[in-house]
XYZ file of N, CA and C in Angstrom:
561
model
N 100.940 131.268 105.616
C 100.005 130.180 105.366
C 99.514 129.552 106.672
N 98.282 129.346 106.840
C 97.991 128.612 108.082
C 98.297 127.356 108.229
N 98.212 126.161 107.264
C 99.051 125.100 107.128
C 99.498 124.558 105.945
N 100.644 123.332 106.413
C 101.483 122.507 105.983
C 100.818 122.586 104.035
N 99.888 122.125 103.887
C 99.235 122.273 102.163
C 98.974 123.421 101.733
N 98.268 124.326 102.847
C 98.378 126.233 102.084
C 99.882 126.229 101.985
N 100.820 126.291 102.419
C 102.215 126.359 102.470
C 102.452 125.760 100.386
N 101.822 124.647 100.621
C 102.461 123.905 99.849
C 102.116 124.578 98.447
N 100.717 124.226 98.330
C 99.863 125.561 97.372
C 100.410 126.364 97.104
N 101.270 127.167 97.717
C 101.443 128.532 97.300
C 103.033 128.147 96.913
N 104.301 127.708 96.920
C 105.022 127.406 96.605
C 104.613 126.748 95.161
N 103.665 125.713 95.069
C 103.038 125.105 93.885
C 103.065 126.218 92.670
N 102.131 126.841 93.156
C 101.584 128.013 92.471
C 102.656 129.100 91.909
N 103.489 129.313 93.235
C 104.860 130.053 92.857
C 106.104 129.632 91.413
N 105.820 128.128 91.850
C 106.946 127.429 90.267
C 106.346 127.334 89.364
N 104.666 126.869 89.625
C 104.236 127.154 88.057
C 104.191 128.698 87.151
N 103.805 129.435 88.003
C 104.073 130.991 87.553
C 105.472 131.486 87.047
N 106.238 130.996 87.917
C 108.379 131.018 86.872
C 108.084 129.618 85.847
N 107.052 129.389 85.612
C 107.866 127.672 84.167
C 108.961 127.057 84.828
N 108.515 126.606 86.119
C 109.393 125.786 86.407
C 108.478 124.135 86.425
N 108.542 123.449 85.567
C 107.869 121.987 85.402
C 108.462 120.821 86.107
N 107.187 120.073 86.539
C 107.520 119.052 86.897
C 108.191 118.719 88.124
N 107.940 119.325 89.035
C 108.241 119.626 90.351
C 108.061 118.374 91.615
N 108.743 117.987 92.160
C 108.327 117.017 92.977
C 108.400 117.731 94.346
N 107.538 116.754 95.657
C 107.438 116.748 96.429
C 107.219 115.720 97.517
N 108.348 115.580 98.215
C 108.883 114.791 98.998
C 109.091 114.654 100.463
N 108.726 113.622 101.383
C 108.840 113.967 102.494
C 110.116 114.216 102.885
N 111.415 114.780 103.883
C 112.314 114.891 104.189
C 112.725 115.214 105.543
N 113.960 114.994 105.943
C 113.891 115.112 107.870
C 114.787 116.225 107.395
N 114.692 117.189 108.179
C 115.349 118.352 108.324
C 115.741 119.238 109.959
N 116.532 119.068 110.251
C 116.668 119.946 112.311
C 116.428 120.817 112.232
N 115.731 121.953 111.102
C 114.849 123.045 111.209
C 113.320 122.118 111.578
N 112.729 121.348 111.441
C 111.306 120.897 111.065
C 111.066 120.172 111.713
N 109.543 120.463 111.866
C 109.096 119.117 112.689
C 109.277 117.999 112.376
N 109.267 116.777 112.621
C 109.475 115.069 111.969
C 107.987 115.221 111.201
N 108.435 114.984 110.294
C 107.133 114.422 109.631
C 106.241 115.217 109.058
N 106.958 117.114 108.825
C 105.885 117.802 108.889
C 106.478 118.903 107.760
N 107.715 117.943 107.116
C 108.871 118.909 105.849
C 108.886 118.098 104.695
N 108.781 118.811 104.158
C 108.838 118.344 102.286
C 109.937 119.038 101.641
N 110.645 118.800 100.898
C 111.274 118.883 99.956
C 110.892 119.412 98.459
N 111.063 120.052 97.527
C 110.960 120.406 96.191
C 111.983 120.244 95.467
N 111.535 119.504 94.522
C 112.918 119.110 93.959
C 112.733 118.820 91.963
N 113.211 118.605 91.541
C 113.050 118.767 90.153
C 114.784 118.021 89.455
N 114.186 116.916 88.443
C 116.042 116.271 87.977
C 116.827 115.811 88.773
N 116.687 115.732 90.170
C 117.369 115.171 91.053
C 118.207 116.456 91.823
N 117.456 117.841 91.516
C 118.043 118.741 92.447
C 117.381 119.240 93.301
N 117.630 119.632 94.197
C 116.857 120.157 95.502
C 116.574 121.723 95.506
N 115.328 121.971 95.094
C 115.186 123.459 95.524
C 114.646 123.887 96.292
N 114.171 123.659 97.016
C 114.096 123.461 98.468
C 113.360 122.967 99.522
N 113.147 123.440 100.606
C 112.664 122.693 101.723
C 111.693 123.346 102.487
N 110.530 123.107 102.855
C 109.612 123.334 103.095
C 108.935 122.698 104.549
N 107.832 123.609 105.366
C 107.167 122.924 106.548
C 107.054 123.412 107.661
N 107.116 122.836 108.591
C 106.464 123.621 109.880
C 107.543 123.716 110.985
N 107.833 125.054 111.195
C 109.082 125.315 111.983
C 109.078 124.598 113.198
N 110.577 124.263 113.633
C 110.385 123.375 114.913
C 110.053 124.456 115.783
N 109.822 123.948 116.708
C 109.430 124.402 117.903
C 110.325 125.594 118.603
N 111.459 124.772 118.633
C 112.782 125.566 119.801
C 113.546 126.367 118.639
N 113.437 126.287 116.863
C 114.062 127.447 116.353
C 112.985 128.280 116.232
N 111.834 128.663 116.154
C 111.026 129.271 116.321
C 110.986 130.639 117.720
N 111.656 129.948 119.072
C 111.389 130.195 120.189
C 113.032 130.740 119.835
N 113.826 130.151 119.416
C 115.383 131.074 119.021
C 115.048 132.494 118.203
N 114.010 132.557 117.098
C 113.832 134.210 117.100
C 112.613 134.923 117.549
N 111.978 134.312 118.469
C 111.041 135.074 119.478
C 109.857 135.247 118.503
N 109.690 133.985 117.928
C 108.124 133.997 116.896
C 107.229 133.630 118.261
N 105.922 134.128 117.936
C 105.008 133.401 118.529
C 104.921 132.423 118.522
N 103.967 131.703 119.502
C 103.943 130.351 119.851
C 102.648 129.828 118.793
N 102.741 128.604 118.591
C 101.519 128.008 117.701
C 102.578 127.616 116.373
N 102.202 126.744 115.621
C 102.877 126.043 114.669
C 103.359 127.155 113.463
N 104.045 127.238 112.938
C 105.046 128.395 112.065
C 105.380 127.629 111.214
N 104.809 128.089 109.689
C 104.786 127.531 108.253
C 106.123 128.451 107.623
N 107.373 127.645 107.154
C 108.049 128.201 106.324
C 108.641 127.515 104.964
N 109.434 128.566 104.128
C 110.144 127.807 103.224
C 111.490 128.289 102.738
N 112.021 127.456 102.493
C 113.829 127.644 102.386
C 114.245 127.060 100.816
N 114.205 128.729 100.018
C 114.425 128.349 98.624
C 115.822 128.308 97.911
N 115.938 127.788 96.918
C 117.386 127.690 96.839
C 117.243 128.904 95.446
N 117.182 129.945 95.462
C 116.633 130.611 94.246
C 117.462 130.536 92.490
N 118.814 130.399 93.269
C 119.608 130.234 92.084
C 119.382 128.625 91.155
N 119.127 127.509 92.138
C 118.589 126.553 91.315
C 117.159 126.599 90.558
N 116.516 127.264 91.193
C 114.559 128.160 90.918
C 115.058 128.726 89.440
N 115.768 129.220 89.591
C 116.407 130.143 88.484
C 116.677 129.559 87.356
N 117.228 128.192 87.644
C 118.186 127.502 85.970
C 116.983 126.800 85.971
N 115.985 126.423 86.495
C 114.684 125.605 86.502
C 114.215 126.344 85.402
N 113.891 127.617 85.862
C 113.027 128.280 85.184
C 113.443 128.621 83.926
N 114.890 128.981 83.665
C 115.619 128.898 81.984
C 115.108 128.085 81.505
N 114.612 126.743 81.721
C 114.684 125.478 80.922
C 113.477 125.823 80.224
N 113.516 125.045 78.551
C 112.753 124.758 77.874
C 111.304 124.873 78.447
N 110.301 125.525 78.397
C 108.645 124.811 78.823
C 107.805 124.010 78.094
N 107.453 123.437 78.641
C 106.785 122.584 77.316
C 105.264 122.971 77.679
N 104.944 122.862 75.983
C 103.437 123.041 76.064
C 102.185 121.838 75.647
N 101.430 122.041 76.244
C 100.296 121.269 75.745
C 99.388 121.467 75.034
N 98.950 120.547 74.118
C 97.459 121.780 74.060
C 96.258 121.877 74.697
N 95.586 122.378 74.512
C 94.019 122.504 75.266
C 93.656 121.047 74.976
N 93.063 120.856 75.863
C 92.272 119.328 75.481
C 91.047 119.725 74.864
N 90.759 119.142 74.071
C 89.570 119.012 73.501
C 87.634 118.421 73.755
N 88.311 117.795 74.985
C 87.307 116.826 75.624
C 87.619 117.329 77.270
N 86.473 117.048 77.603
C 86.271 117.563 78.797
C 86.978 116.549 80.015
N 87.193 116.908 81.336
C 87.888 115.899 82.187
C 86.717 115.847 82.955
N 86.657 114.149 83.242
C 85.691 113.229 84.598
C 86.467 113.990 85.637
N 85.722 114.163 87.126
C 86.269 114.807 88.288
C 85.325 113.699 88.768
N 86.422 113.329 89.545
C 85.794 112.111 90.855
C 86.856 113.330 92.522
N 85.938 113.221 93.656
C 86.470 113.183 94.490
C 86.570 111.783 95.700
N 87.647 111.710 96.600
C 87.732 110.981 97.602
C 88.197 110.858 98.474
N 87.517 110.732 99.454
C 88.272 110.912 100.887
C 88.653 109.161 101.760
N 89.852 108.998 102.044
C 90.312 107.382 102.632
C 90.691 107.845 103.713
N 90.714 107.008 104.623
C 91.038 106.738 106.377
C 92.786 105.642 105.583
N 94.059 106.450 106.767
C 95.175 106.078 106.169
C 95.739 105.950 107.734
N 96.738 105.211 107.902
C 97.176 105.304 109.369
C 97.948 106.821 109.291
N 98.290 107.332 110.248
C 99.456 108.421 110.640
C 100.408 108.572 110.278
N 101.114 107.032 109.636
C 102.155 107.531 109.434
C 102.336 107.586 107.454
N 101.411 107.359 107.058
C 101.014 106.762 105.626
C 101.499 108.487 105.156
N 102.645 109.134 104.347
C 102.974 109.756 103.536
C 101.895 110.333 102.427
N 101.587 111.778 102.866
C 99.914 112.222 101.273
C 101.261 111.996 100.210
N 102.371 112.007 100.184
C 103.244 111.962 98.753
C 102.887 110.445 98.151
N 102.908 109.610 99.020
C 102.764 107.563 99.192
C 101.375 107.451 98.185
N 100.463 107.759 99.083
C 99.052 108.237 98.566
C 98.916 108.517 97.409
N 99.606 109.362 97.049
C 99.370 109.968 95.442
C 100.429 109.248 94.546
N 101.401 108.655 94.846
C 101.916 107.931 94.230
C 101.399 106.480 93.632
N 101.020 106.011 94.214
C 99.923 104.836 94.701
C 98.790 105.386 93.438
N 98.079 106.305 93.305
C 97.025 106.874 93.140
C 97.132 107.013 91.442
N 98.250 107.607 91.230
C 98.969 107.652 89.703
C 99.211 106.477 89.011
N 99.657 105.769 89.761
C 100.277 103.960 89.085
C 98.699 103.476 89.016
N 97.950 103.612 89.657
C 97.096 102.597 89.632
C 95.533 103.387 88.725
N 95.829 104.782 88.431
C 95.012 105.237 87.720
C 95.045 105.295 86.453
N 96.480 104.683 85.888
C 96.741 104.584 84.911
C 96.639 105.868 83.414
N 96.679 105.434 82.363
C 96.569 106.454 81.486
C 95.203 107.747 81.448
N 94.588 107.238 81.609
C 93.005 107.947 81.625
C 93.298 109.322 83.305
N 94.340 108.887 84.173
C 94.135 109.932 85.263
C 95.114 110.851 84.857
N 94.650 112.008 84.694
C 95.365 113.297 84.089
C 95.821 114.269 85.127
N 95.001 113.732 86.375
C 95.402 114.720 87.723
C 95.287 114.475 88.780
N 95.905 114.676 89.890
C 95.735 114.090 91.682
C 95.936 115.440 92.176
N 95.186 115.863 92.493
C 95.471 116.982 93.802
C 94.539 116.180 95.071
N 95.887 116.802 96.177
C 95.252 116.447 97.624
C 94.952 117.884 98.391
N 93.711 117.419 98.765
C 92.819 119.158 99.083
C 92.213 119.329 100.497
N 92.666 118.323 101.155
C 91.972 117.858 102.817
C 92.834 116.712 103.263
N 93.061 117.346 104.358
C 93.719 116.159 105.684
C 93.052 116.507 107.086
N 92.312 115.123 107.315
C 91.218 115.775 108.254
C 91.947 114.391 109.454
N 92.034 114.816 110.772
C 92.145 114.418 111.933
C 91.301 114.988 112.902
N 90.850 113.927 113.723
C 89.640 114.701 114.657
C 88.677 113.575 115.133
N 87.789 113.812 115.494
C 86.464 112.845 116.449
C 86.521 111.942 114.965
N 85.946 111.822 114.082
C 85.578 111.601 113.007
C 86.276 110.115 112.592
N 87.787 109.979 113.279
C 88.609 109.690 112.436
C 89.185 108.742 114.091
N 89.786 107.430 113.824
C 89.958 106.762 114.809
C 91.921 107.405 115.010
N 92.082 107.234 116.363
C 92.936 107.379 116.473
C 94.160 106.731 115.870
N 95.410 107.489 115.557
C 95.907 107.155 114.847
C 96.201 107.197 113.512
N 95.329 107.396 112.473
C 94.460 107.815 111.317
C 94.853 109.374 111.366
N 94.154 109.218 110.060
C 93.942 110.668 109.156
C 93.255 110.194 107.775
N 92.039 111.003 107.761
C 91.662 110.826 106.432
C 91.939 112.072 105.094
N 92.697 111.586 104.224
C 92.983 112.523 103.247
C 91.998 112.158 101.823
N 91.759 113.545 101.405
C 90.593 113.640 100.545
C 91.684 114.599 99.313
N 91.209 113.484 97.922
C 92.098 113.861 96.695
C 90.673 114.292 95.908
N 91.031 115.187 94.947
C 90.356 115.196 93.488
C 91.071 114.757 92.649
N 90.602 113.886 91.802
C 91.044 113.048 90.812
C 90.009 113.789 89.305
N 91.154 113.675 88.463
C 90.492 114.218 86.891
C 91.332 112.957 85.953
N 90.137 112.873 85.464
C 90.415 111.704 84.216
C 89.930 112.575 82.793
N 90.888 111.937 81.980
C 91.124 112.512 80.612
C 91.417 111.879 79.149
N 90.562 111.585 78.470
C 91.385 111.398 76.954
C 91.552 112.200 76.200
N 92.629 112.007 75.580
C 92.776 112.872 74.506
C 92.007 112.820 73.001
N 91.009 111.403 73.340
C 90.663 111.218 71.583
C 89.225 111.208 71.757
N 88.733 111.236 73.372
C 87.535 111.329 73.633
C 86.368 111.963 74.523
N 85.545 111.683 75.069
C 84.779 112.441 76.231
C 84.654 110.766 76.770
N 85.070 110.472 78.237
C 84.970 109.319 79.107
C 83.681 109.249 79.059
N 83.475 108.237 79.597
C 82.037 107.185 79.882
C 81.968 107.403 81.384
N 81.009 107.239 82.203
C 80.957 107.100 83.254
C 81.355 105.962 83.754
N 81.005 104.586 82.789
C 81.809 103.329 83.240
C 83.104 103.223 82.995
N 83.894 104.402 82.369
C 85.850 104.551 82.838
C 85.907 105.095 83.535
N 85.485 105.879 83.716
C 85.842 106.334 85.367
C 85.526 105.676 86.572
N 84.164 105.336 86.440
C 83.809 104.783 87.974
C 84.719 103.051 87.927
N 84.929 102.712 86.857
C 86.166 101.155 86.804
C 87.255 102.109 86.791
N 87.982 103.110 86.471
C 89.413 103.457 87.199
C 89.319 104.131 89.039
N 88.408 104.558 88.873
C 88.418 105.274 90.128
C 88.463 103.728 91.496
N 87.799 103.017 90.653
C 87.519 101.683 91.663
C 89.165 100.970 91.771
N 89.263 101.068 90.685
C 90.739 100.553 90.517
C 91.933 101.120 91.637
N 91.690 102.028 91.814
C 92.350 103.352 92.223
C 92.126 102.660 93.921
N 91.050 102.904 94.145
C 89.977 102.302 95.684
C 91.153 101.282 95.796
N 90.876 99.764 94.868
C 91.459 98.827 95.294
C 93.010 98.784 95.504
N 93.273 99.656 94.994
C 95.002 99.512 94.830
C 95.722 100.346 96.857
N 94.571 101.175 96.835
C 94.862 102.078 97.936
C 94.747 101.211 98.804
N 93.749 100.229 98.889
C 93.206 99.461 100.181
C 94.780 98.282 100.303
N 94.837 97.442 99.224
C 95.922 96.680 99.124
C 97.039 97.234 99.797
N 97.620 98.105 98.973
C 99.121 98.864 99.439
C 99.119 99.513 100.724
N 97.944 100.396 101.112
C 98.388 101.385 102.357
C 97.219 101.041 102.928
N 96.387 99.816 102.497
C 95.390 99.731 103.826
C 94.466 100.821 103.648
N 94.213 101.325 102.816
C 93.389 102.540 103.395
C 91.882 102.715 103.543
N 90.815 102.941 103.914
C 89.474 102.260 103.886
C 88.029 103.403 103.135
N 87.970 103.541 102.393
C 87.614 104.554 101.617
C 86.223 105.227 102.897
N 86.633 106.766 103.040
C 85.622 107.365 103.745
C 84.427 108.213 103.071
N 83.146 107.550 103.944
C 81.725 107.952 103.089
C 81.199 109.196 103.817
């Protein structure tokens, strides 16, 4: 994977393909990983594993090339009783989902897990989905910063949304981000 979210993606992609549900992802310090640059997978309060961007000096311990090194450290036998478990199903929705995208200016050290947590509480019932799909640092972006860009899908189950529920949750969403993590919505 070239980075830290392709990494993540494809692990994503990997548990949903075994029925393994409900998967979290967490920041975590690990002396394989860079600070700040390892996540965790975890599910019920167990750890399946650990994920991110190889440090530097174990990298240079098995003679990888130089430049940042995406790995992951699975625990397969817990992957395993994950995947035994029950799946649950849904059904098709019936009504179509609102797609809002957005991109916010967040300081450096502001957590994309924080972000989307934040993002869920305050989107309330109607937000059916958060994916984060861009983390942009660069000229663009004041030092310090990073602007991360989510797609958001809103959903009822008994209806087709209005444009005025979405654009009042999505705002909702705006205000809650700015409050909690400061964040300043980017145009």
């Amino acid at each position: 994977p070239t980075d830290f979210f392709a990494l993540k993606g494809v692990l994503e992609a990997l548990l949903v393909g075994l029925h393994v549900p409900e998967v979290r992802c967490e920041p975590v310090a690990h002396p394989s990983f860079v600070p700040g640059r390892t996540a965790s997978l975890g599910r019920d309060g167990a750890e399946l594993g650990v994920f991110g961007e190889l440090h530097p000096d174990v990298a240079a311990a098995f003679d990888l090339p130089e430049g940042p090194t995406y790995v992951a450290e699975l625990d397969l036998e817990r992957i395993a009783t994950a995947a035994g478990a029950a799946t649950r199903v849904r059904p098709v929705p019936r009504y179509p989902p609102a797609l809002r995208d957005l991109a916010v200016v967040v300081a450096e050290t502001v957590p994309a897990g924080e972000l989307v947590a934040v993002i869920r509480e305050a989107g309330g019932p109607l937000l059916a989905d958060v994916r984060l799909f861009d983390v942009y640092r660069g000229q663009q972006v004041a030092g310090g910063q990073k602007s991360l860009a989510v797609s958001l899908a809103f959903q009822a189950p008994d209806r087709t949304l209005t444009d005025a529920e979405v654009d009042g949750t999505t705002h909702a969403v705006v205000e809650a981000l700015t409050a909690r993590l400061g964040a300043q919505l980017r145009v």
